[in-house]
CSV table of N, CA and C in Angstrom, one decimal:
chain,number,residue,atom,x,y,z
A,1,UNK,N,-21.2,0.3,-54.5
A,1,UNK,CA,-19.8,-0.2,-54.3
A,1,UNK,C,-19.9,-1.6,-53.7
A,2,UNK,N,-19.4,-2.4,-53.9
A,2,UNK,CA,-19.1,-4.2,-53.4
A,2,UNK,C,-18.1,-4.0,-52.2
A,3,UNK,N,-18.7,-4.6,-51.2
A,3,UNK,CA,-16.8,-4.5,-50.2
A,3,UNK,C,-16.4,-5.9,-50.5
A,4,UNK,N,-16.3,-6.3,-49.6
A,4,UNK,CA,-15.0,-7.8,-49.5
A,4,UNK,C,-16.3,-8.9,-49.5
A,5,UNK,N,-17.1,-8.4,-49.1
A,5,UNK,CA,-18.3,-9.8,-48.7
A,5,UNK,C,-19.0,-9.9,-49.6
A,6,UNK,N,-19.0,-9.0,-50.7
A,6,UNK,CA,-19.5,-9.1,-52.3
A,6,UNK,C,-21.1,-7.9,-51.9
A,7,UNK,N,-21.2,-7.6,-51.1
A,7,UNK,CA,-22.8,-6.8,-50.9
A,7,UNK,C,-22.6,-5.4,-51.3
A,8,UNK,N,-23.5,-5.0,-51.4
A,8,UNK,CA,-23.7,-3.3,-51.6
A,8,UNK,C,-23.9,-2.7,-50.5
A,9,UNK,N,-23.6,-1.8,-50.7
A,9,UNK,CA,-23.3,-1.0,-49.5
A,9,UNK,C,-23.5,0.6,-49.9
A,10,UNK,N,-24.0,1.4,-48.8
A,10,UNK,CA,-24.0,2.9,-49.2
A,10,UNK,C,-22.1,3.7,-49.3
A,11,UNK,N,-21.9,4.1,-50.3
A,11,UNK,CA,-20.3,3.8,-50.8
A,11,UNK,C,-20.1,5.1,-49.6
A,12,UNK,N,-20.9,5.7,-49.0
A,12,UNK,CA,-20.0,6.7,-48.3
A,12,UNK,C,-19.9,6.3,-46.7
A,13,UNK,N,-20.9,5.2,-46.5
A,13,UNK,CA,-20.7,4.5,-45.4
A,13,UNK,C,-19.5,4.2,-44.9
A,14,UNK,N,-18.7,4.0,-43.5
A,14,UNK,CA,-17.3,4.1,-43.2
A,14,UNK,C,-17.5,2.6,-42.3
A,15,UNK,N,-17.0,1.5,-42.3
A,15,UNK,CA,-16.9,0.3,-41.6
A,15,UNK,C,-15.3,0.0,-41.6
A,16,UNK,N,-15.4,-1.3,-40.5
A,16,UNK,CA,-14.0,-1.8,-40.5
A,16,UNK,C,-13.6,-2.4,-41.4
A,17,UNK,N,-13.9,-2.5,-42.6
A,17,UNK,CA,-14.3,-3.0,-44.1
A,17,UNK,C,-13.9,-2.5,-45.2
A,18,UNK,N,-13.5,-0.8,-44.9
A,18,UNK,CA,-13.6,0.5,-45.9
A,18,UNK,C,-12.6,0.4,-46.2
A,19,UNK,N,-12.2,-0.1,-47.2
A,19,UNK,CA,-10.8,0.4,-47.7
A,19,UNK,C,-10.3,1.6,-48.2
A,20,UNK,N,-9.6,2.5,-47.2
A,20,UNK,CA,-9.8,3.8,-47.0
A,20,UNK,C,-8.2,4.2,-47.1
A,21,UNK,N,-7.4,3.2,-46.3
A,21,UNK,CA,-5.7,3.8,-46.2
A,21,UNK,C,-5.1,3.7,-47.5
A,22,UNK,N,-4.3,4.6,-47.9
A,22,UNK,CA,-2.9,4.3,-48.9
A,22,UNK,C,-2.2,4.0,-47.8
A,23,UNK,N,-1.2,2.7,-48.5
A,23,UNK,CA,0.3,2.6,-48.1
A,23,UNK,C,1.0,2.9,-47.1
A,24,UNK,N,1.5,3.8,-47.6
A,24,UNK,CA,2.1,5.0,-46.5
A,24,UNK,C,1.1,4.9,-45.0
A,25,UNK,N,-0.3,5.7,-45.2
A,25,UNK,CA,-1.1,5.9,-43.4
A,25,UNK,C,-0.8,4.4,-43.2
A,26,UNK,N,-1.1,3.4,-43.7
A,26,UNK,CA,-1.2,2.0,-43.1
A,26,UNK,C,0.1,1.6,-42.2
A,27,UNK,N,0.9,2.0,-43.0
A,27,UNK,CA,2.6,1.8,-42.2
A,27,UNK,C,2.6,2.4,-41.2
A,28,UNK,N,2.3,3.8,-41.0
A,28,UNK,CA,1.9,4.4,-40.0
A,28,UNK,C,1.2,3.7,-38.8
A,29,UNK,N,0.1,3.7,-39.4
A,29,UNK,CA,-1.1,3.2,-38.2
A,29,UNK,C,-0.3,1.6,-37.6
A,30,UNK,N,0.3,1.3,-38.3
A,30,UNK,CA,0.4,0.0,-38.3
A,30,UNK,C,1.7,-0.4,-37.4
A,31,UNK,N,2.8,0.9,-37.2
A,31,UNK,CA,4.1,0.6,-36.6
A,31,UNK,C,5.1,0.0,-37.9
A,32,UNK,N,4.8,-0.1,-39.2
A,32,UNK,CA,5.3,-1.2,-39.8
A,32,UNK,C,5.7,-0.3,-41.1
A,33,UNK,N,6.9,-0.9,-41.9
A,33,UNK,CA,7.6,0.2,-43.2
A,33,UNK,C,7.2,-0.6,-44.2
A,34,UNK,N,6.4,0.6,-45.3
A,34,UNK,CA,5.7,0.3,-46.1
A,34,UNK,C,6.5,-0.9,-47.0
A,35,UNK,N,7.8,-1.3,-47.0
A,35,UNK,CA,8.0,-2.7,-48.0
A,35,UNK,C,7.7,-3.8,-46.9
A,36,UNK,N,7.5,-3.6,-45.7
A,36,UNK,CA,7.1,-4.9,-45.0
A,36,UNK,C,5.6,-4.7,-45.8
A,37,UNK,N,5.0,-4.0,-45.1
A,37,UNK,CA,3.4,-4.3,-46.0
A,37,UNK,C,3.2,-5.1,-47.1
A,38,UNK,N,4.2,-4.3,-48.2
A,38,UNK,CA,4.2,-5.2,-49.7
A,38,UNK,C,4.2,-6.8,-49.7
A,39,UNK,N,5.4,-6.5,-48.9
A,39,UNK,CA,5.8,-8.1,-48.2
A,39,UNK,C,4.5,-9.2,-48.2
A,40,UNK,N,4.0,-8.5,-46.9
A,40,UNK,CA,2.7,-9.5,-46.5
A,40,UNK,C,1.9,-9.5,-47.2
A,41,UNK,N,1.7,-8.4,-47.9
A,41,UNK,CA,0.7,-8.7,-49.3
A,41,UNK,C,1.2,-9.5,-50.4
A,42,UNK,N,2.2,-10.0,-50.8
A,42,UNK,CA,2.5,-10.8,-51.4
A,42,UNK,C,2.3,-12.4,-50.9
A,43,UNK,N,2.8,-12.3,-49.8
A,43,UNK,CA,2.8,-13.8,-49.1
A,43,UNK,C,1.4,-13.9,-48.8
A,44,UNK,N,0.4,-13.2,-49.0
A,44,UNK,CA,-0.9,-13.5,-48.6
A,44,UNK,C,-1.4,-13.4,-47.4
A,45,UNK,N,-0.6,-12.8,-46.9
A,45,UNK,CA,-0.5,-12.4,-44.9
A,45,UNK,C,-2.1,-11.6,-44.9
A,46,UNK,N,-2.0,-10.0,-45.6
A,46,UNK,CA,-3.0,-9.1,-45.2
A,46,UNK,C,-3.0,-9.1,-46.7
A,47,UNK,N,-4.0,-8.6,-47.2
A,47,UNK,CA,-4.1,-8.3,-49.1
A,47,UNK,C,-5.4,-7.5,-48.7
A,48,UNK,N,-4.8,-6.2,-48.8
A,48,UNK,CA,-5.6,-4.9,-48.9
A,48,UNK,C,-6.3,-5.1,-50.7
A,49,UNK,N,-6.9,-4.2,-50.3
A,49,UNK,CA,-8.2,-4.4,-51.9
A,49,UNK,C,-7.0,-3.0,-52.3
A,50,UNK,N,-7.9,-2.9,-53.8
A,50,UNK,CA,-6.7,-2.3,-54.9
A,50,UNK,C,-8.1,-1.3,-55.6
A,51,UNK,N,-7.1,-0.4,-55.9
A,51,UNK,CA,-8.1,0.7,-56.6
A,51,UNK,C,-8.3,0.5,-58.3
A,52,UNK,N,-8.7,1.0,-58.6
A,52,UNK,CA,-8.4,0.9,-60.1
A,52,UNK,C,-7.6,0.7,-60.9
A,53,UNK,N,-6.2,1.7,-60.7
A,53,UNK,CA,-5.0,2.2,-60.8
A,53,UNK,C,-4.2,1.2,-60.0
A,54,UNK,N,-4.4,-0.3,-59.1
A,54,UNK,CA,-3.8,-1.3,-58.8
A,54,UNK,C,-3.2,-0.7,-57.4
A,55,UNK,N,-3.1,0.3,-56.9
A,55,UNK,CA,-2.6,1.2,-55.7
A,55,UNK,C,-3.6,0.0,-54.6
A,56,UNK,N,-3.1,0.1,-53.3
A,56,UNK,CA,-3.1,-0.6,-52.4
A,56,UNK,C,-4.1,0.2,-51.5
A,57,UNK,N,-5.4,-0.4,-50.9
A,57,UNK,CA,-5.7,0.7,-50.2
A,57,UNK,C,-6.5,-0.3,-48.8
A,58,UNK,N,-5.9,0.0,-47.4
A,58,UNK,CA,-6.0,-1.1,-46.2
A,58,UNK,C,-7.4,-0.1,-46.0
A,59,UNK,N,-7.7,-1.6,-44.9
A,59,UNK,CA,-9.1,-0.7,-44.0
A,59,UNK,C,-8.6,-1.1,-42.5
A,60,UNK,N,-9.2,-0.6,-41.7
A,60,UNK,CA,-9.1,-0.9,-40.3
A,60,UNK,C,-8.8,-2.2,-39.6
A,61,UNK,N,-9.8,-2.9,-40.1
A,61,UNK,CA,-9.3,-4.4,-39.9
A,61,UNK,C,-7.7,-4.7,-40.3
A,62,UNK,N,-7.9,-4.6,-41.8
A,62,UNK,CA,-6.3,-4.8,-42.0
A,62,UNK,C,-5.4,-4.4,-41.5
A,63,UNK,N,-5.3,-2.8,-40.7
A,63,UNK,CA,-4.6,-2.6,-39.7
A,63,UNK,C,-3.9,-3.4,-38.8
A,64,UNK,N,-5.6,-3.9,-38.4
A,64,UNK,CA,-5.4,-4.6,-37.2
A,64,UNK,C,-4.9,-6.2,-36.7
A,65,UNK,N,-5.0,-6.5,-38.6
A,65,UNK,CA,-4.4,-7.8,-39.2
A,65,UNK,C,-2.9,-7.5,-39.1
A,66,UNK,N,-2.1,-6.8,-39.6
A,66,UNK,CA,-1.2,-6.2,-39.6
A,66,UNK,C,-0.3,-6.0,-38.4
A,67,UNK,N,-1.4,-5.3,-37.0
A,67,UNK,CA,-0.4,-4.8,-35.6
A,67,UNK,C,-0.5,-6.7,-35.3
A,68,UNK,N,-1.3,-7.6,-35.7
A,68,UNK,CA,-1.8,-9.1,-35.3
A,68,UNK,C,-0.4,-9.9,-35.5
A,69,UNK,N,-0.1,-9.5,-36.9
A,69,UNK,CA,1.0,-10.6,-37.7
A,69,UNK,C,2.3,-10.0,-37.4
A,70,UNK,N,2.6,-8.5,-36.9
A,70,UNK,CA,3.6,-8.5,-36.0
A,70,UNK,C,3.9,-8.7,-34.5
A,71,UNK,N,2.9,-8.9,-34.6
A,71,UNK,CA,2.9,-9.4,-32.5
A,71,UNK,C,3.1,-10.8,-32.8
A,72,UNK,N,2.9,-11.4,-33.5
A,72,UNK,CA,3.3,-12.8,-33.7
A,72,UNK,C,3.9,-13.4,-33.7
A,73,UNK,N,5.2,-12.3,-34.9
A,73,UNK,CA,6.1,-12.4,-35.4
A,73,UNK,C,7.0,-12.4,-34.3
A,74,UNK,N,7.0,-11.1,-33.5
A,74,UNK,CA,8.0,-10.3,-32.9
A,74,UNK,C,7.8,-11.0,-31.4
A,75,UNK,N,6.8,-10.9,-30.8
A,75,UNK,CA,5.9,-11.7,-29.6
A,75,UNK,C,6.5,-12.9,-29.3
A,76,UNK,N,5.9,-13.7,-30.0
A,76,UNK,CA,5.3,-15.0,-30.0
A,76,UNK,C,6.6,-15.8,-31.1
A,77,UNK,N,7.4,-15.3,-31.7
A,77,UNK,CA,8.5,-15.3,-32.8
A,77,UNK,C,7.9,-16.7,-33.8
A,78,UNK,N,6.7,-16.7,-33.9
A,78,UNK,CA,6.2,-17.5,-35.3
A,78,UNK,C,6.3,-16.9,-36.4
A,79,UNK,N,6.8,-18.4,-37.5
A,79,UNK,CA,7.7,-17.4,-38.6
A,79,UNK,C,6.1,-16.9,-39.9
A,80,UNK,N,6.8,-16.6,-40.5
A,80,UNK,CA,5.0,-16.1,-41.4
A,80,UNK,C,4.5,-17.0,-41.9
A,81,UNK,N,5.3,-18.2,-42.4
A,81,UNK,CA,4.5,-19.5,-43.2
A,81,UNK,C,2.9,-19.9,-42.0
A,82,UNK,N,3.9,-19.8,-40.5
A,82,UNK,CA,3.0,-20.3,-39.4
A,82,UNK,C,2.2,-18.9,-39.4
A,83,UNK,N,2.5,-17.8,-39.2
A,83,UNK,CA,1.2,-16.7,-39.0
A,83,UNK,C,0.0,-16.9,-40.3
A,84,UNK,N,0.8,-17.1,-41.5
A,84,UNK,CA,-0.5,-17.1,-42.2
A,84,UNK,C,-1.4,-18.5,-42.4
A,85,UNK,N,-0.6,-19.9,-41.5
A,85,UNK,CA,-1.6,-20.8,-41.1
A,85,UNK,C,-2.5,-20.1,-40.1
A,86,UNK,N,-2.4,-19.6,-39.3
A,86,UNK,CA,-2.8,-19.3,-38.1
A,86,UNK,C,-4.4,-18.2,-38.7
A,87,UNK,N,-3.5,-17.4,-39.4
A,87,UNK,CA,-4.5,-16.5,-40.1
A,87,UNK,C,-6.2,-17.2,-41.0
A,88,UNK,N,-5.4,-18.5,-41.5
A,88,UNK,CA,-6.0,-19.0,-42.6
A,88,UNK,C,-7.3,-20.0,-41.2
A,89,UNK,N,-6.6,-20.5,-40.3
A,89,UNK,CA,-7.4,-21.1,-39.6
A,89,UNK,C,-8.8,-20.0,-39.1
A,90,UNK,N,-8.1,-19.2,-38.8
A,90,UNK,CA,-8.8,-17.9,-38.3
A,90,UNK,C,-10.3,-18.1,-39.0
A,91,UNK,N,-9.8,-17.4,-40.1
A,91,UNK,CA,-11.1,-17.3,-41.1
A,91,UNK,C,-11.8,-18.4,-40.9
A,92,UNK,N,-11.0,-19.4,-41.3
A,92,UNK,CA,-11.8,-21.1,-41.4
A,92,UNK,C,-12.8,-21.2,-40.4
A,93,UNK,N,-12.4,-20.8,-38.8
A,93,UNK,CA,-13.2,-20.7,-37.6
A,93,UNK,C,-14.3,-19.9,-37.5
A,94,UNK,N,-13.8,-18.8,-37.8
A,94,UNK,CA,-15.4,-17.7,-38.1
A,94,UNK,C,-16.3,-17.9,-39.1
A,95,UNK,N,-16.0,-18.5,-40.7
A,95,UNK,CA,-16.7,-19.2,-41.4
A,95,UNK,C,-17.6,-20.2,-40.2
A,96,UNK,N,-17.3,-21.3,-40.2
A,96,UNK,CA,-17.6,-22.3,-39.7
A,96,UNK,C,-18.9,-21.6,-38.4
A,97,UNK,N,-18.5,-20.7,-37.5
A,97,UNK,CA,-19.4,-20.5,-36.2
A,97,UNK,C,-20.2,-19.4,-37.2
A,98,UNK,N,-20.1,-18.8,-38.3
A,98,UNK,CA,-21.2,-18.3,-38.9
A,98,UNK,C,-22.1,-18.9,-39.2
A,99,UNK,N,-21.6,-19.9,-39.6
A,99,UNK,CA,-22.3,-21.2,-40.3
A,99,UNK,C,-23.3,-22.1,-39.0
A,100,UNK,N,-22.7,-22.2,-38.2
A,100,UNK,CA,-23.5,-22.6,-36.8
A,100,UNK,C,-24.8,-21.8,-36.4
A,101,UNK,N,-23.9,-20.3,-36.4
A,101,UNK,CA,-25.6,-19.7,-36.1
A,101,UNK,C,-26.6,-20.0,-36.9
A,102,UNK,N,-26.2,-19.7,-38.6
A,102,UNK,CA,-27.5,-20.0,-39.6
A,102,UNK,C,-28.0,-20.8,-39.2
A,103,UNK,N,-27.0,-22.3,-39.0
A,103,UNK,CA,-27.9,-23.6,-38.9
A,103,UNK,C,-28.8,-23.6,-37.4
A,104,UNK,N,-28.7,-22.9,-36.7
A,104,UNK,CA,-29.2,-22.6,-35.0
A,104,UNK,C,-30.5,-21.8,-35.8
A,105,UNK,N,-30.2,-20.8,-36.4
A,105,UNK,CA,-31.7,-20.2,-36.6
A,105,UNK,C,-32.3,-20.9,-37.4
A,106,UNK,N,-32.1,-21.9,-38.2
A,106,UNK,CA,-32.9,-22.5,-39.1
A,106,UNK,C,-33.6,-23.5,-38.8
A,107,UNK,N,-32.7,-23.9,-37.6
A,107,UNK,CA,-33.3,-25.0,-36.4
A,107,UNK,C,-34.6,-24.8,-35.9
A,108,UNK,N,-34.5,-23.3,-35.0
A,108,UNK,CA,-35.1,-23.1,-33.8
A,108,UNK,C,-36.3,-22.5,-35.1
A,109,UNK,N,-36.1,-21.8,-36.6
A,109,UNK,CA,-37.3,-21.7,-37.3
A,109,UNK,C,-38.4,-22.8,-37.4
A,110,UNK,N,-37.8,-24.1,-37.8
A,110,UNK,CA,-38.0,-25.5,-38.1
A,110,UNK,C,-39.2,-25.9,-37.3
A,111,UNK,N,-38.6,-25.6,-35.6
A,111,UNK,CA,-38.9,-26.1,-34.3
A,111,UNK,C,-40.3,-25.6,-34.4
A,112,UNK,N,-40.3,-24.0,-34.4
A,112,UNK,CA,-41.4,-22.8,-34.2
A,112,UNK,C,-42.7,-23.4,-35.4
A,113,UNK,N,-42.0,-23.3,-36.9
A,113,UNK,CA,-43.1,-24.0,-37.8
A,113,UNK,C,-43.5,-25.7,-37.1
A,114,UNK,N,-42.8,-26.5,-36.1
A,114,UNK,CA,-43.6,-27.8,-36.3
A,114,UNK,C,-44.3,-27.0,-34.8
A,115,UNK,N,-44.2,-26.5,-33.9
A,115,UNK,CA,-44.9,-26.4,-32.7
A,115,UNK,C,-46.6,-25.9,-33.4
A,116,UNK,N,-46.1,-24.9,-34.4
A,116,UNK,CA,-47.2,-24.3,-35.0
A,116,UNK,C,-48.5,-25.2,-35.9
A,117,UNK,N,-47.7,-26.3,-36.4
A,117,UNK,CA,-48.2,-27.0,-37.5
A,117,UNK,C,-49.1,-27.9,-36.2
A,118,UNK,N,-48.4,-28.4,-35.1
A,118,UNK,CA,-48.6,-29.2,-34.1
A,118,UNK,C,-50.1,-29.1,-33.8
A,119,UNK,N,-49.8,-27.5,-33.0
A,119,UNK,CA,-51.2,-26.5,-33.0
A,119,UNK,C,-52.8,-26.9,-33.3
A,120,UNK,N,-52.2,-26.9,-34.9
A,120,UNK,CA,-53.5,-26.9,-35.8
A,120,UNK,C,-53.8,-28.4,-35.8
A,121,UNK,N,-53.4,-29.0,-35.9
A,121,UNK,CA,-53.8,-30.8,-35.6
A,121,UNK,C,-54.4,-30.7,-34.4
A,122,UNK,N,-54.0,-30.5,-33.3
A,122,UNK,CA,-54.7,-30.6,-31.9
A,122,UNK,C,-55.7,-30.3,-32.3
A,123,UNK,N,-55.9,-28.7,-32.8
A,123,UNK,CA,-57.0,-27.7,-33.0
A,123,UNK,C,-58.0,-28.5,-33.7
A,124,UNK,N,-57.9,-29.3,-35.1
A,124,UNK,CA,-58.7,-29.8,-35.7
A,124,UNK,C,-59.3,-31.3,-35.4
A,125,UNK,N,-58.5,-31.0,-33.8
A,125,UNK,CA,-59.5,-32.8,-33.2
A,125,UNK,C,-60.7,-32.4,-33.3
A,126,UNK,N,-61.6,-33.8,-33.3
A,126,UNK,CA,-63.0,-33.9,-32.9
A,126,UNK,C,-63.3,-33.5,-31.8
A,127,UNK,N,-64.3,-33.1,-31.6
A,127,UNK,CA,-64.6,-32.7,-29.8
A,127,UNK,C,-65.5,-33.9,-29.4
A,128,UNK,N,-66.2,-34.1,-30.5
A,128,UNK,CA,-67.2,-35.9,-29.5
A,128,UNK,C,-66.5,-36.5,-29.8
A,129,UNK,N,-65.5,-36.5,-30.0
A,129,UNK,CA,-64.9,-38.3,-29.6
A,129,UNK,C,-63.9,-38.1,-28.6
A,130,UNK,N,-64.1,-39.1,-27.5
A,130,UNK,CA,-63.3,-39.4,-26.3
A,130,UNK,C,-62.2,-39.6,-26.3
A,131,UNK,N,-61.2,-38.9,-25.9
A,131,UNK,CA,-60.0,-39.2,-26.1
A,131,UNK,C,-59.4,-40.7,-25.2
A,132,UNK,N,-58.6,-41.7,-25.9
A,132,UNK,CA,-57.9,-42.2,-25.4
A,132,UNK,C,-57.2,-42.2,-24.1
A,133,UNK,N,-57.4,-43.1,-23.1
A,133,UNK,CA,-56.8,-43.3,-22.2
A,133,UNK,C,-55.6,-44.5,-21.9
A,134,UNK,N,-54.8,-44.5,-21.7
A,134,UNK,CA,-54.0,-46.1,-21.5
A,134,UNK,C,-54.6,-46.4,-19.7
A,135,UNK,N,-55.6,-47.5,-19.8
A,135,UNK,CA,-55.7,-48.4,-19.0
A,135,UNK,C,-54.7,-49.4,-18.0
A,136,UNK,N,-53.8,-49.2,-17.2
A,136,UNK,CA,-53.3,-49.9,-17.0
A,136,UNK,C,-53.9,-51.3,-16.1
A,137,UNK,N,-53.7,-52.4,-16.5
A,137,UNK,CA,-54.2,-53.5,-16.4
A,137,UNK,C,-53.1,-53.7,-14.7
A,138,UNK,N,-54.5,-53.7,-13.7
A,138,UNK,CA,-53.9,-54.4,-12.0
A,138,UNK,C,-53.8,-55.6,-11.9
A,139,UNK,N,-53.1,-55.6,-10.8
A,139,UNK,CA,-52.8,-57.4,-10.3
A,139,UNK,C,-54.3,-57.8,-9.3
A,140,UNK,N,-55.1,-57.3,-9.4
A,140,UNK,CA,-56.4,-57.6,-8.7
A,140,UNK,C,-56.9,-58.8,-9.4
A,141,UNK,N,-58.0,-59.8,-8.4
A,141,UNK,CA,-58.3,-60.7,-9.2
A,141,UNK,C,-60.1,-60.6,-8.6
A,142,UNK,N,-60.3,-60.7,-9.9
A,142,UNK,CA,-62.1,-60.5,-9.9
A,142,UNK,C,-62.7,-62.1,-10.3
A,143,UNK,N,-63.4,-62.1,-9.6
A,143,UNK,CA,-64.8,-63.4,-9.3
A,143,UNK,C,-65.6,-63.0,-9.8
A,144,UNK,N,-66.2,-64.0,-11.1
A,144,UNK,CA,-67.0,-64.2,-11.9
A,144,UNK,C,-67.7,-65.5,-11.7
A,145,UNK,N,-69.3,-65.4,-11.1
A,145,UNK,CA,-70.2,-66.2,-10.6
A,145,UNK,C,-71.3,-66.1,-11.6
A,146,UNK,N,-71.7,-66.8,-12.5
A,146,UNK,CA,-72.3,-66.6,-13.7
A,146,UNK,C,-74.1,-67.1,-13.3
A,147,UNK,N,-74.0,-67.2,-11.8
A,147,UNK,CA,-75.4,-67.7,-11.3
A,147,UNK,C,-76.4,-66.4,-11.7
A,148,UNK,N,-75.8,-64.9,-11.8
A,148,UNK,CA,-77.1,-64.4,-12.2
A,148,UNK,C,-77.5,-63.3,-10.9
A,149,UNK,N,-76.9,-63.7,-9.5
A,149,UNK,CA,-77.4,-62.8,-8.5
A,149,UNK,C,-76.4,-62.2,-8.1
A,150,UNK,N,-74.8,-62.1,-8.5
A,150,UNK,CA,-74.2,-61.1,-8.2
A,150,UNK,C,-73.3,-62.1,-7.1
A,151,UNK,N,-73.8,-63.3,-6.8
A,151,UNK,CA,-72.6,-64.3,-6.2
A,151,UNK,C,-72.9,-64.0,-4.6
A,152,UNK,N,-74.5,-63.9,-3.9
A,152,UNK,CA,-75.0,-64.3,-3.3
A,152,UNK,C,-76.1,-65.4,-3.1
């Protein structure tokens, strides 16, 4: 079975994902009368997944999308054009910080492979040959007596 994220999944597995409610339990669960639902599913508010037979069937989240967009409504008195910006940002945000972690792990991968690669270069120095020192050149001044006895 495919959920919403397009993966497979064990179909008897139960997540906040499961599109599990008809209609009706969702209004219930929800505080809300099943033509409001329709409603928001039309305007693109909450859009429960659909069975075969096109029937409506919410999961938990959508619930919880649902108690969201009437607290908003009712709350906060934003009308739905603005709840379902709000919504739409939503997603946009959690995309985006999903997208942050990958790029974090692919970083701190990146980092691990050059520390490693690093490693093996050290590892395959020469051992007789003297490593480099930077000499720093002093303000001392040295006497050169080219007589031969050391400038006695």
């Amino acid at each position: 079975m495919n959920g919403r994220n397009g993966q497979n999944s064990n179909p008897y597995e139960l997540t906040d994902e499961t599109p599990v409610y008809v209609i009706s339990v969702a209004a219930q669960l929800s505080g809300l009368h099943p033509q409001t639902l329709r409603q928001y599913d039309r305007l693109g508010l909450v859009c429960p997944d659909r069975t075969p037979g096109r029937g409506r069937r919410y999961s938990a989240r959508d619930i919880q999308l649902l108690r969201e967009v009437q607290r908003l409504s009712q709350d906060e008195g934003i009308n739905l054009a603005g709840i379902k910006r709000i919504i739409e940002l939503q997603t946009h945000v959690a995309a985006l910080q999903a997208k942050v972690v990958e790029l974090q792990q692919a970083v701190e991968g990146a980092a691990v492979a050059m520390r490693q690669r690093e490693a093996q270069v050290h590892a395959s120095y020469r051992r007789d040959l003297v490593p480099y020192q930077d000499v720093r050149q002093s303000a001392a001044i040295v006497v050169w007596r080219p007589d031969g006895n050391g400038g006695r």
